[in-house]
CSV table of C-alpha atoms in Angstrom, one decimal:
chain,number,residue,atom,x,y,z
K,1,UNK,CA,-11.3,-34.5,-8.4
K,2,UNK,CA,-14.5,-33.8,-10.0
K,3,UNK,CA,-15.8,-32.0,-6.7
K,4,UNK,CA,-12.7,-29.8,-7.0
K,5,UNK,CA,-13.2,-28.7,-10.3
K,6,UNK,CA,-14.5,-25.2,-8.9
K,7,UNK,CA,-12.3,-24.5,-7.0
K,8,UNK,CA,-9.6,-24.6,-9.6
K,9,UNK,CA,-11.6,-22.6,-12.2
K,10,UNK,CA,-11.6,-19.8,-9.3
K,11,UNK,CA,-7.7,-20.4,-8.6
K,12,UNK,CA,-6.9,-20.2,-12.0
K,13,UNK,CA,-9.0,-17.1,-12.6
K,14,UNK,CA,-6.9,-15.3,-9.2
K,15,UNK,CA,-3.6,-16.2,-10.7
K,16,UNK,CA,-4.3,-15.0,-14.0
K,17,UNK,CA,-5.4,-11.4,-12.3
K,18,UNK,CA,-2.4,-11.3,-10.3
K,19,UNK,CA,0.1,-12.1,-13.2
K,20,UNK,CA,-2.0,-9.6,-15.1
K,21,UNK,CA,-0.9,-6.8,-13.0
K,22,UNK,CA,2.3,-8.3,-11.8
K,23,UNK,CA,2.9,-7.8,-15.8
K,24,UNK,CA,1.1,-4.3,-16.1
K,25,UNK,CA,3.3,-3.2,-13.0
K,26,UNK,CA,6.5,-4.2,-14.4
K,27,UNK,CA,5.9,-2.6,-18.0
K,28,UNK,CA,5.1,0.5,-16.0
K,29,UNK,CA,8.7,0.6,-14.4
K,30,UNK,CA,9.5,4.0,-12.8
K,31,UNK,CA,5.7,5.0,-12.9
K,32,UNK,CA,5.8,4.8,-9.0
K,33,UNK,CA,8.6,7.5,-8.4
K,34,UNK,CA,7.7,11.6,-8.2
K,35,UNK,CA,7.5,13.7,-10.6
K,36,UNK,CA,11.0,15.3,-11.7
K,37,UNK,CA,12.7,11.9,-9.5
K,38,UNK,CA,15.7,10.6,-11.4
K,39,UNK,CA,13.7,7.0,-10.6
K,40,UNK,CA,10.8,7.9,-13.3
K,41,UNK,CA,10.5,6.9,-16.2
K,42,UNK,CA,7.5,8.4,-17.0
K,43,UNK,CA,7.8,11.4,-19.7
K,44,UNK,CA,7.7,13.8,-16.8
K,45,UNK,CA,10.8,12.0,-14.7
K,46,UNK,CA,14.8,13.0,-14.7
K,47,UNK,CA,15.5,9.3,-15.4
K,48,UNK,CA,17.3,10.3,-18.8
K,49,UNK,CA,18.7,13.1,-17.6
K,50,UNK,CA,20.4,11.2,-15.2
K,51,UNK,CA,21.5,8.3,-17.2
K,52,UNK,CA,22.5,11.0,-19.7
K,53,UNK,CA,24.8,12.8,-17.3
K,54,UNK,CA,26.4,9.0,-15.8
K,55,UNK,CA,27.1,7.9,-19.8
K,56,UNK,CA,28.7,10.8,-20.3
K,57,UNK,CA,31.4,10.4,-17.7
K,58,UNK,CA,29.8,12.8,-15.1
K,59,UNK,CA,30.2,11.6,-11.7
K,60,UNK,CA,26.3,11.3,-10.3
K,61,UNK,CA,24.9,10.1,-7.4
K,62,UNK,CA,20.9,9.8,-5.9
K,63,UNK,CA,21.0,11.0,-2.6
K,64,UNK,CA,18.3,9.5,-0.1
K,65,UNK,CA,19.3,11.7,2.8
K,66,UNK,CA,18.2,15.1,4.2
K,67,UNK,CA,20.5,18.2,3.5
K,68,UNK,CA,21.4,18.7,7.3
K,69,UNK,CA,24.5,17.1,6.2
K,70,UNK,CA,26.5,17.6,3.4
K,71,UNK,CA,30.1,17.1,2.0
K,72,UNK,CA,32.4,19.3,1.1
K,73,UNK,CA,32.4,18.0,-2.5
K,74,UNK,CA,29.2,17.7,-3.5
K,75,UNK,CA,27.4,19.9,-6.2
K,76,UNK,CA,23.6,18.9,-5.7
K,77,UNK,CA,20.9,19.0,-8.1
K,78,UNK,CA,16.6,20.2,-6.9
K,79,UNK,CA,14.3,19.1,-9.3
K,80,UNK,CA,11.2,20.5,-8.2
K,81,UNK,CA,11.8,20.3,-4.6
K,82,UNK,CA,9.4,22.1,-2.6
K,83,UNK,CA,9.7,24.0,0.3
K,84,UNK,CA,8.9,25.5,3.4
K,85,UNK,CA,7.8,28.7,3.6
K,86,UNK,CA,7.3,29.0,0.3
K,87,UNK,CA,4.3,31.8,-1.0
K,88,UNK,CA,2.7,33.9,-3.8
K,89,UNK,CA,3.5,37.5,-3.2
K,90,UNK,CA,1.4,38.6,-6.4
K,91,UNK,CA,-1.8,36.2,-6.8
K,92,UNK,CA,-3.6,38.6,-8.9
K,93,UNK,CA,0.0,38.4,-11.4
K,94,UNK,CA,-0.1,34.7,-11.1
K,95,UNK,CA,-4.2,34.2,-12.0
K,96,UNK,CA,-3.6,36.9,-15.3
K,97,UNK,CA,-1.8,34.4,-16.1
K,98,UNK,CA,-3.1,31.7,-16.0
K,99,UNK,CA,-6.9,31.3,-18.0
K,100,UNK,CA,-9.8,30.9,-16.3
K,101,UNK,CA,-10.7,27.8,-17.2
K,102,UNK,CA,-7.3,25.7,-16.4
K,103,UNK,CA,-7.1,27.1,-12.4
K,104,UNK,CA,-3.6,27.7,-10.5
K,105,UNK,CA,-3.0,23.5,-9.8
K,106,UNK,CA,0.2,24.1,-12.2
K,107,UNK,CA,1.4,25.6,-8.7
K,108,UNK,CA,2.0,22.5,-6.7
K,109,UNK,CA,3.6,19.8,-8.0
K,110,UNK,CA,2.1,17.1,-9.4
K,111,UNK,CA,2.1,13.9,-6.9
K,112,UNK,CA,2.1,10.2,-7.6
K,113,UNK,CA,0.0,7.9,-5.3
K,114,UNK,CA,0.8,8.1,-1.7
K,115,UNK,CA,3.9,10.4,-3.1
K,116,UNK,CA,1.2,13.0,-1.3
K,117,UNK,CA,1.7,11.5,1.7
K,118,UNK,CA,5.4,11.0,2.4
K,119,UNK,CA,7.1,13.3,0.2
K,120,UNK,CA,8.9,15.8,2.6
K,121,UNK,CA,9.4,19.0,1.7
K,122,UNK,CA,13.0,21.1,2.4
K,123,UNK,CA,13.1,22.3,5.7
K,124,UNK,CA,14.3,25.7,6.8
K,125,UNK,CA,17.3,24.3,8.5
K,126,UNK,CA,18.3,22.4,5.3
K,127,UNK,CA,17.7,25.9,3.9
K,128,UNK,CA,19.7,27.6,5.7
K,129,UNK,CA,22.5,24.6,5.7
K,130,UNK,CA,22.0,24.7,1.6
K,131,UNK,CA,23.2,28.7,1.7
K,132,UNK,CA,26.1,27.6,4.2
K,133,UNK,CA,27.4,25.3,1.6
K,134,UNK,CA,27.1,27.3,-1.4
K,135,UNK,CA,28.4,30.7,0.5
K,136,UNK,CA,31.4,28.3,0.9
K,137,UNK,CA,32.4,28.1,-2.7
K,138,UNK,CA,30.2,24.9,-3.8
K,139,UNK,CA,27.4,25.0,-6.6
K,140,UNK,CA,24.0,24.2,-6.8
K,141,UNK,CA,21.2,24.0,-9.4
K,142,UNK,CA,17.7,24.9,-8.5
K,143,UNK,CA,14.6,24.1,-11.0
K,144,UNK,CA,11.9,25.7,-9.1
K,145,UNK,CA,8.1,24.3,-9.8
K,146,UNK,CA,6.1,27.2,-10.5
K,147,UNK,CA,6.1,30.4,-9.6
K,148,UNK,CA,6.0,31.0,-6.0
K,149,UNK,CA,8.7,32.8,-3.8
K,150,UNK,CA,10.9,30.6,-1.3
K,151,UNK,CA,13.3,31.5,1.5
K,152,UNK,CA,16.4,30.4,-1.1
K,153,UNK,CA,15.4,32.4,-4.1
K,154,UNK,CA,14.9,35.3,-1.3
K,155,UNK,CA,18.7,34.9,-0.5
K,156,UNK,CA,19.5,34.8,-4.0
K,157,UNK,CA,17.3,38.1,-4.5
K,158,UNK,CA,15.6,36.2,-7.5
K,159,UNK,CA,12.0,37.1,-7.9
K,160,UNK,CA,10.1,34.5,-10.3
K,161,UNK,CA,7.2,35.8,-12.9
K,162,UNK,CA,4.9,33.4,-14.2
K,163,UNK,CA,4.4,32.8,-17.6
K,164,UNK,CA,1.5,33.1,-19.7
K,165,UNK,CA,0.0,29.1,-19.6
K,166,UNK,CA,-1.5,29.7,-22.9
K,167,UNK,CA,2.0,30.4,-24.4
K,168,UNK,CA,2.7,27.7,-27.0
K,169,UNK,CA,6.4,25.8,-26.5
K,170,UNK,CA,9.3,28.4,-26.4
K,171,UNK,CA,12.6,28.3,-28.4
K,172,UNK,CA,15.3,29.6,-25.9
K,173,UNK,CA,18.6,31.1,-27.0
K,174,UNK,CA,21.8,31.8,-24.7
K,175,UNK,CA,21.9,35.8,-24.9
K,176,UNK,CA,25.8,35.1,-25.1
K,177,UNK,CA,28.8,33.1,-25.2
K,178,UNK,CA,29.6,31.1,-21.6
K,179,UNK,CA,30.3,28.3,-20.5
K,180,UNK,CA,27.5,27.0,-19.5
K,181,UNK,CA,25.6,26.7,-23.2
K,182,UNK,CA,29.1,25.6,-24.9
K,183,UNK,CA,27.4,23.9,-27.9
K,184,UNK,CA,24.3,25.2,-27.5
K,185,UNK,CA,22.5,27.3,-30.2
K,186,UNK,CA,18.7,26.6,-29.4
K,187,UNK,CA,16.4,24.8,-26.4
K,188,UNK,CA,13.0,23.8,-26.8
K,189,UNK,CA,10.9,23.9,-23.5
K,190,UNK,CA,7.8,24.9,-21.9
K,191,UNK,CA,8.6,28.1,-19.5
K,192,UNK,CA,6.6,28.0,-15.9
K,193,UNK,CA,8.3,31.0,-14.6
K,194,UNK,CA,10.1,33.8,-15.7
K,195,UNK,CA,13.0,35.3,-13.9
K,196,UNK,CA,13.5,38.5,-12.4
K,197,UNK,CA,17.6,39.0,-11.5
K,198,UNK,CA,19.4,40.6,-8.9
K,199,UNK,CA,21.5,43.6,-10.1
K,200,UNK,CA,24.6,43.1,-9.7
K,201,UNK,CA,26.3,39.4,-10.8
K,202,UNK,CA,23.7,37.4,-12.0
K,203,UNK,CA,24.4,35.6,-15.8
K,204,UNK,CA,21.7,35.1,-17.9
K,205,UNK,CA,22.0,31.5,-19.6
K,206,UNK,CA,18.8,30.8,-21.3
K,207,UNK,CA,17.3,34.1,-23.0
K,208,UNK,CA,13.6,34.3,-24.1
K,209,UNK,CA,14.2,36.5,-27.0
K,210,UNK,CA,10.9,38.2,-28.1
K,211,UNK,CA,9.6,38.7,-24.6
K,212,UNK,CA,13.6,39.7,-23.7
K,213,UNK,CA,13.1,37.8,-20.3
K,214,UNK,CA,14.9,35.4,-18.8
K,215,UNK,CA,14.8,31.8,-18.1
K,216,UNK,CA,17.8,30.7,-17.0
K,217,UNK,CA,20.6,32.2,-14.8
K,218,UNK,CA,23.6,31.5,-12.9
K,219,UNK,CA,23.4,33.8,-9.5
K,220,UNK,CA,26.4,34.0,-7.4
K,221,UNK,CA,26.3,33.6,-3.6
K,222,UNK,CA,28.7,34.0,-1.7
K,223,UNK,CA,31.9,32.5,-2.9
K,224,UNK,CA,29.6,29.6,-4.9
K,225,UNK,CA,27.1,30.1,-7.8
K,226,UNK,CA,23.2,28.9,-8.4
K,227,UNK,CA,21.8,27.6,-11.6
K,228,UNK,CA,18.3,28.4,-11.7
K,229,UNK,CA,16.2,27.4,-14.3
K,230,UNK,CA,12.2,28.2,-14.5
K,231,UNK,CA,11.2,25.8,-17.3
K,232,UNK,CA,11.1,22.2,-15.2
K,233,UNK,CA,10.0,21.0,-18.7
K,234,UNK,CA,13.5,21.2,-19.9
K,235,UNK,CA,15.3,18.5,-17.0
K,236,UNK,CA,11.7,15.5,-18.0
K,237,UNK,CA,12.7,12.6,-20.1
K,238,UNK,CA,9.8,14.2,-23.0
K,239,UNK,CA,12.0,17.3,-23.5
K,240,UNK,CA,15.6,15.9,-23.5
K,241,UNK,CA,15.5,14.5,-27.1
K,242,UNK,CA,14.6,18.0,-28.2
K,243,UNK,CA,16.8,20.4,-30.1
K,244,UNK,CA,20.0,21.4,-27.9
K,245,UNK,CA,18.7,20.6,-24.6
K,246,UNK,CA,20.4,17.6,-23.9
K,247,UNK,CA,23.5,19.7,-24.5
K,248,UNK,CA,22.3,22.5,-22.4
K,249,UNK,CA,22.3,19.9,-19.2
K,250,UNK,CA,26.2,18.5,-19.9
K,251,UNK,CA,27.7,22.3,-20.6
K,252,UNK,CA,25.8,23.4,-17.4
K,253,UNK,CA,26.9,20.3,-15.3
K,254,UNK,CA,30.8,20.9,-16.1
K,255,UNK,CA,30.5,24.7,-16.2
K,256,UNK,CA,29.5,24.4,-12.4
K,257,UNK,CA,32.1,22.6,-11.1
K,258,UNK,CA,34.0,18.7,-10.9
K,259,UNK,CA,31.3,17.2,-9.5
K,260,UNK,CA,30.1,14.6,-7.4
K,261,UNK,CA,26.7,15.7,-9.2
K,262,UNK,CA,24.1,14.8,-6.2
K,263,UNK,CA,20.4,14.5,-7.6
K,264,UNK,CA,18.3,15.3,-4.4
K,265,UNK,CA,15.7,11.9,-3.9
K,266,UNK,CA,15.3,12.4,-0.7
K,267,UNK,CA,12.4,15.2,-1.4
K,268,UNK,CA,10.6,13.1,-3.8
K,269,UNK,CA,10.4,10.6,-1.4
K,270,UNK,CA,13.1,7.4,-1.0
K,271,UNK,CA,14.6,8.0,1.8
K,272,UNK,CA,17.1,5.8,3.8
K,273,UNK,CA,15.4,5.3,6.4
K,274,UNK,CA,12.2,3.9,4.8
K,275,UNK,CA,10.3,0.8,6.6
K,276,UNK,CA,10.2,-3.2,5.2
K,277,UNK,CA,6.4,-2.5,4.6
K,278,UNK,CA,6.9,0.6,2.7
K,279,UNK,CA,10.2,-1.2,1.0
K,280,UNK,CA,8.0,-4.0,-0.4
K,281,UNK,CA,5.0,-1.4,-1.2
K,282,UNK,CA,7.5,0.9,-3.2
K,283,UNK,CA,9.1,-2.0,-5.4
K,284,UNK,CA,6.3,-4.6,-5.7
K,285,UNK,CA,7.4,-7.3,-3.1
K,286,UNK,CA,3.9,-6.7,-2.2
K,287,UNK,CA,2.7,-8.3,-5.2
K,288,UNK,CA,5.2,-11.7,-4.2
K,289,UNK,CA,3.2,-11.4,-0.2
K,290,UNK,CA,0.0,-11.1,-1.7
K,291,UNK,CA,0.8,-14.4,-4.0
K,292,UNK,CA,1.7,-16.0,-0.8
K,293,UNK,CA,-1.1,-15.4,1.4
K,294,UNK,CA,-3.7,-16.2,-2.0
K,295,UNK,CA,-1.6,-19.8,-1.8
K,296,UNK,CA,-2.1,-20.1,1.7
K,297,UNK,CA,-5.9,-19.5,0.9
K,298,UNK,CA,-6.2,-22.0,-1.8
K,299,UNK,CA,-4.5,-24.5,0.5
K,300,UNK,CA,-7.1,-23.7,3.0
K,301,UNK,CA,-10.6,-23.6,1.1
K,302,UNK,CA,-8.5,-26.8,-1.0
K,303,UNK,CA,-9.7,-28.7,2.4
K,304,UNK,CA,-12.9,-28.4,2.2
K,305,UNK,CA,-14.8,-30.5,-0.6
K,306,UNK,CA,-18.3,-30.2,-2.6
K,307,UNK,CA,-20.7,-32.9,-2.5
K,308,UNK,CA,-21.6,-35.6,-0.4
K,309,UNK,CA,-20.5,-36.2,2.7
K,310,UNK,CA,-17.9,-39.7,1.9
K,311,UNK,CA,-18.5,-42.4,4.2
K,312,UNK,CA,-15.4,-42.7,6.5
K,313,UNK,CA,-13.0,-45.3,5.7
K,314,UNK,CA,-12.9,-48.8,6.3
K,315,UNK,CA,-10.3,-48.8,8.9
K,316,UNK,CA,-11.5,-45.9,11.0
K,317,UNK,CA,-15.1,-47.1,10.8
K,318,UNK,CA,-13.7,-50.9,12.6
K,319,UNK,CA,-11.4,-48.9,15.0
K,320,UNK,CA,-14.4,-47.0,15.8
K,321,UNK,CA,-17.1,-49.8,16.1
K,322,UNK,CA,-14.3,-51.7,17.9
K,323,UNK,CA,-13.6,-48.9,20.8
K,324,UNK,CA,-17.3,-49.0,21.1
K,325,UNK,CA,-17.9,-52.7,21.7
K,326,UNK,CA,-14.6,-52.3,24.4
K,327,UNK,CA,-16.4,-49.7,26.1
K,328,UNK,CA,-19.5,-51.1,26.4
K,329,UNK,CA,-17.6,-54.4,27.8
K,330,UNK,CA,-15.7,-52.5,30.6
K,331,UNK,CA,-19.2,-51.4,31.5
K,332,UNK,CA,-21.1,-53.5,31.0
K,333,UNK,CA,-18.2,-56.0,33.4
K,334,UNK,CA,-17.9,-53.0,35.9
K,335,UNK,CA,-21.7,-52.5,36.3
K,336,UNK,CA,-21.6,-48.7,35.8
K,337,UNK,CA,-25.2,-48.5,34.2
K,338,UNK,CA,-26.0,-45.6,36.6
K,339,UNK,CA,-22.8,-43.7,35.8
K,340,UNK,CA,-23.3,-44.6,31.8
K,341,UNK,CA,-27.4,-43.1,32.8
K,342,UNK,CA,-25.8,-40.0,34.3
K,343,UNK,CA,-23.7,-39.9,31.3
K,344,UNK,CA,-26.4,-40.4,28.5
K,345,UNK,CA,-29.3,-37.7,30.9
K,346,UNK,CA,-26.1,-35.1,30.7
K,347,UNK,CA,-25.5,-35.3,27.2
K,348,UNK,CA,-29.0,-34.9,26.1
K,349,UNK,CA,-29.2,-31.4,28.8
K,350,UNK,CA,-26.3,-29.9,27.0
K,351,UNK,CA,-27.9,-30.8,23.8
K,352,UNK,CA,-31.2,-29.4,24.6
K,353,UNK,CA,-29.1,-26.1,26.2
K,354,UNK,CA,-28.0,-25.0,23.6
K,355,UNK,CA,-31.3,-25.4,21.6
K,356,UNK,CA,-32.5,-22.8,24.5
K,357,UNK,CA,-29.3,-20.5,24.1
K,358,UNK,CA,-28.5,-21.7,27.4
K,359,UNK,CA,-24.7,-22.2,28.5
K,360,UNK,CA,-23.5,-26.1,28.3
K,361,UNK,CA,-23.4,-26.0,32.3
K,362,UNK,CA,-26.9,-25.4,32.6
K,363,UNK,CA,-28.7,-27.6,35.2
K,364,UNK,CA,-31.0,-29.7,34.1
K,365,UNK,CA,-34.0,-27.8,36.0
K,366,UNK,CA,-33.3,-24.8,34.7
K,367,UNK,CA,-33.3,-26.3,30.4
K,368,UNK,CA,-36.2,-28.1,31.2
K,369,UNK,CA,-38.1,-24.6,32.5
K,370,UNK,CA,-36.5,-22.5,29.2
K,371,UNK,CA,-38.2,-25.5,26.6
K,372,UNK,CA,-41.7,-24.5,28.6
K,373,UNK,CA,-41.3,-21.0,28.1
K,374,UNK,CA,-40.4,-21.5,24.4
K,375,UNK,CA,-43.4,-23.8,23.5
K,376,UNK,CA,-41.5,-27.0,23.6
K,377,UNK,CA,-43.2,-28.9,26.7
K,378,UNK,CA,-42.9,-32.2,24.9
K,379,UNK,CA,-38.8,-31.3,25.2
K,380,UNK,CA,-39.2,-30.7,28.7
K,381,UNK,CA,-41.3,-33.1,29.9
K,382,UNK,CA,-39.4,-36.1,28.2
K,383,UNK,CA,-36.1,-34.4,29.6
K,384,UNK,CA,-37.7,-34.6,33.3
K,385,UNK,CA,-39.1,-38.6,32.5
K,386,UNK,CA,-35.1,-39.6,31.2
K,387,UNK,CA,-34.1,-37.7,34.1
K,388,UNK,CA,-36.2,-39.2,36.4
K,389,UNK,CA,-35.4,-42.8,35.0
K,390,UNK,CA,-31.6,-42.3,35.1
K,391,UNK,CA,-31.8,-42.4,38.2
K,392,UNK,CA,-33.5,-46.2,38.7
K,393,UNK,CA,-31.1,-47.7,36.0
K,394,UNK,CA,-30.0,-50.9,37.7
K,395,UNK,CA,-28.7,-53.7,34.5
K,396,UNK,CA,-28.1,-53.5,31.2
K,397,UNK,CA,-32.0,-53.5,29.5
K,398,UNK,CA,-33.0,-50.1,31.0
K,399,UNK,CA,-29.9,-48.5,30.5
K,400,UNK,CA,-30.7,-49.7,27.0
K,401,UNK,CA,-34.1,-48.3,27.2
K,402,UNK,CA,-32.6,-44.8,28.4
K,403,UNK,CA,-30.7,-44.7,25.5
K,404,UNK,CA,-33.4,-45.0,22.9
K,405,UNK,CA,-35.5,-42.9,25.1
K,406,UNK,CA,-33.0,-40.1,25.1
K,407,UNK,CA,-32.4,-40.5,21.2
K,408,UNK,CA,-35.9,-40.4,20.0
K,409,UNK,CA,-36.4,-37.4,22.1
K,410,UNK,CA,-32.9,-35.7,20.6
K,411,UNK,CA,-34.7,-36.3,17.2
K,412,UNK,CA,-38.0,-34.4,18.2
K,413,UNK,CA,-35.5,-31.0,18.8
K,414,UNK,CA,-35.8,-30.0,15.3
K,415,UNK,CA,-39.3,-30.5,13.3
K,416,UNK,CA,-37.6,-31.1,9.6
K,417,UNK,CA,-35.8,-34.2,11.4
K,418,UNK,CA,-37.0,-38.0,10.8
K,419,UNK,CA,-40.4,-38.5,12.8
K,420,UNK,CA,-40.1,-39.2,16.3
K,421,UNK,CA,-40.8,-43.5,17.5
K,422,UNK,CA,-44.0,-42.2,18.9
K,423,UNK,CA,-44.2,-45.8,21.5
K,424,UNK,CA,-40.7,-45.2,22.6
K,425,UNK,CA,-41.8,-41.7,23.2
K,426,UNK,CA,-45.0,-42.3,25.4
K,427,UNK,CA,-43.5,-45.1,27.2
K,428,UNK,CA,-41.2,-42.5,28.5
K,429,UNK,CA,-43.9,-39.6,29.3
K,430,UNK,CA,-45.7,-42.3,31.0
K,431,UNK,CA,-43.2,-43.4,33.4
């Protein structure tokens, strides 16, 4: 036990890291999901929004499946979805303003991880099948990140202005009574983008009044109608608490239609198609493998010991001196003292083969020339005497001679070793 005693101050050490961040991982629940994902629970997820809309009655769904396919029913929900195609007709609008200082990254959106990796964006066939559905009489709200143009606000003919990023928080107000701000008198939010409206149809919903632009609109399309909202700030989990907003999100929800209410996951990443690897990456059964295979390494370095080398027990030491004395019987009885010579001159030439970097097959010629050329000519030329002996073993006494021979020589292979029997040694030079 007291040899082990390191080795469980370093297992202990291990499993206190791991539970450590097991721990941390777990209070950070929703941290891995995407920005604007209905999974996060960061302050800049749609968690509460989400939960907001299902404890409200709303009938909400995640969907983890492309767009190529869609029901009839369905009213779906983009939270900062990107997409294909999308573009900047007026950069030098956009970098007015923005100051100098803070750059254009409020463009893309901000990615979590390997969310940078596998996060798809929306295609332009699920474009193009989005347009189908809502030209068929279905709803759809859109809460673009940014201020860049995209083949669906093109269909829409909504042109998006970015606002000013040194603009402090903005109090919205609906510019008049609808539907869709029923109970609303005020929302708080941070505005990305400002929208420019089609002439002909569009509702404004969410009106910045002393810039008289605004920020929210329904646009109709076909026989259906778009929500479109450029403040993404107003769907996080930081801004729902705030003034009217909350309300904003259930008038707007039951304005637009019965519902199912489908909240688009599949663009920030879960999809249903997703890999056992990438399963246990996403939801921390990593952390349970990693446990496992830790265990499995304990377990392993656990059979290894520090110390001194134990003697062996008494049973295997008398089972092993007793299968030594039977051997040497049934040799000694058969006469096989050449074939025991042969056995003892072969052992010693693979020994002495490997102290050359020879292979274990090596003739005994061919060792006995690699000692010479690396200085060791006592090596070979005791190698060549056993040799030479082996071969004139006739009883028991010189086969026990070889054997002494052969093992004072084996102890002259490294210097550091215990000194050489220097008789024994010449005896066998000699002859």
């Amino acid at each position: 036990m007291r040899d082990r005693f390191p080795l469980l101050v370093v297992a202990g050490l291990l499993v206190t890291a791991v539970a450590g961040a097991w721990l941390v991982r777990g209070a950070a629940r929703g941290g891995f999901a995407d920005t604007l994902s209905t999974w996060r629970a960061q302050p800049d997820g749609a968690r509460a929004l989400y939960l907001l809309a299902e404890e409200s009655g709303l009938p909400v769904v995640r969907r983890t499946a492309d767009l190529n396919i869609l029901r009839e029913e369905d009213t779906l929900v983009l939270l900062a979805v990107e997409m294909m195609g999308a573009r900047e007709d007026d950069p030098d609008q956009t970098a007015l303003a923005a100051q100098r200082d803070d750059g254009l990254e409020d463009e893309e959106v901000p990615r979590t991880g390997l969310n940078r990796i596998h996060v798809p964006p929306l295609s332009k066939a699920e474009v193009e099948r989005l347009l189908e559905h809502v030209r068929g009489g279905h709803s759809l709200v859109y809460v673009p990140w940014g201020s860049k143009e995209n083949p669906l606000l093109d269909a829409l003919e909504v042109k998006l202005f970015k606002a000013d990023t040194s603009l402090p928080m903005r109090t919205l107000v609906p510019p008049l009574s609808s539907p869709y701000t029923l109970g609303v008198e005020r929302v708080e939010a941070k505005v990305q983008a400002y929208l420019t409206l089609p002439p002909e149809g569009a509702v404004p919903v969410l009106w910045d009044e002393p810039l008289g632009m605004a920020v929210a609109a329904v646009v109709p399309y076909g026989l259906g109608k778009v929500l479109v909202v450029g403040a993404p700030e107003l769907a996080m989990n930081q801004a729902l608490a705030r003034a009217d907003n909350a309300q904003f999100w259930l008038s707007s929800l039951r304005a637009l239609g019965p519902g199912p209410y489908e909240f688009d996951e599949h663009h920030h990443g879960f999809t249903n198609e997703r890999s056992v690897v990438d399963f246990a990456r996403r939801y921390g059964l990593h952390f349970a493998v990693g446990q496992l295979l830790l265990g499995l390494c304990l377990w392993a370095m656990a059979l290894k010991r520090f110390g001194r080398a134990r003697p062996p027990p008494e049973s295997v030491r008398v089972g092993g001196t007793d299968a030594l004395f039977a051997m040497s019987r049934l040799y000694r009885e058969g006469r096989h003292h050449a074939f025991a010579a042969g056995l003892l001159t072969r052992g010693l030439t693979q020994e002495l083969a490997m102290h050359t970097g020879l292979p274990a097959h090596a003739p005994m010629k061919t060792v006995a020339e690699g000692l010479a050329s690396r200085g060791r000519e006592d090596l070979a030329n005791g190698l060549r005497a056993i040799a030479r002996n082996a071969e004139a073993v006739s009883d028991e006494r010189e086969l026990q001679e070889l054997a002494s021979r052969a093992a004072s020589l084996r102890q002259r292979i490294h210097p550091s070793g215990p000194p050489a029997r220097a008789p024994a040694a010449s005896s066998a030079e000699e002859s």
